């Protein structure tokens, strides 16, 4: 077997008859790197790639062409491309073999939990921001409502019955005893223009030497904003034993005076925003008075005779 020259291949290629069983050849055009015209340079030129019908005739075979032919083209494909199992592969319009595209079976969102986590985080952050905003709003309203305290003024005390005498307690011990029936008149003012208040009181005690001789209580009521209300409190004490404190009590048929002290707490509560925001104020009231059994007129209280704390 002798080696054919390049001129022989050129002369034999057009004259040799094509066999019907011969594989179909493909032409691939590639840019030439050897095209120069004087000092000028052609950026791109196309030349026809010769036809090769067998692997021995391809440029990659060492006995077919020299180094010049190997560097004149980037890549060439000729003949039918076949895999090792004998199946025929198809090529695209650029001459490259086509392959099957791998289709994704599903979205990667199911594998990555960041989407759900970020949504959950956003919901939590929105909820926390809403709670903080609502808490700040409640604190602002609470702070604005704190200065509005209910004012109280003790107007008068009308003594309906006052009697002191000797007697025995429930166990039979002899002691001085006292009976008191009186009516206390008070005035309550709500200075707030934002909310109404619910007013009540602790037990109202009329005290003689630290012993309550009459007791009453202000019933709970509602007072609108920017309003005045006058309320009466009934104080009653019947046959209250004085024991050792009765030694300082000097009453006779001609009358006498008894020093007493009036003590109680006024409690007001305002609902600024329902049960969420409410303000409560407590004011302690203490008044000193003297009851004379001969006098029937109501006892008037001056500003100096009562303390409001």
PDB file of C-alpha atoms in Angstrom, residues 114-132:
ATOM      1  CA  UNK A 114     -36.212  29.778  52.505  1.00  0.00           C
ATOM      2  CA  UNK A 115     -39.426  30.924  50.838  1.00  0.00           C
ATOM      3  CA  UNK A 116     -41.677  29.580  53.548  1.00  0.00           C
ATOM      4  CA  UNK A 117     -39.277  30.659  56.268  1.00  0.00           C
ATOM      5  CA  UNK A 118     -39.095  34.202  54.947  1.00  0.00           C
ATOM      6  CA  UNK A 119     -42.887  34.420  54.766  1.00  0.00           C
ATOM      7  CA  UNK A 120     -43.180  33.183  58.323  1.00  0.00           C
ATOM      8  CA  UNK A 121     -40.560  35.648  59.455  1.00  0.00           C
ATOM      9  CA  UNK A 122     -42.370  38.495  57.741  1.00  0.00           C
ATOM     10  CA  UNK A 123     -45.617  37.571  59.468  1.00  0.00           C
ATOM     11  CA  UNK A 124     -43.871  37.391  62.840  1.00  0.00           C
ATOM     12  CA  UNK A 125     -42.136  40.725  62.275  1.00  0.00           C
ATOM     13  CA  UNK A 126     -45.401  42.385  61.249  1.00  0.00           C
ATOM     14  CA  UNK A 127     -47.102  40.995  64.350  1.00  0.00           C
ATOM     15  CA  UNK A 128     -44.274  42.169  66.619  1.00  0.00           C
ATOM     16  CA  UNK A 129     -44.299  45.613  65.000  1.00  0.00           C
ATOM     17  CA  UNK A 130     -48.075  45.850  65.487  1.00  0.00           C
ATOM     18  CA  UNK A 131     -47.769  44.825  69.148  1.00  0.00           C
ATOM     19  CA  UNK A 132     -45.013  47.386  69.741  1.00  0.00           C
TER      20      UNK A 132
END
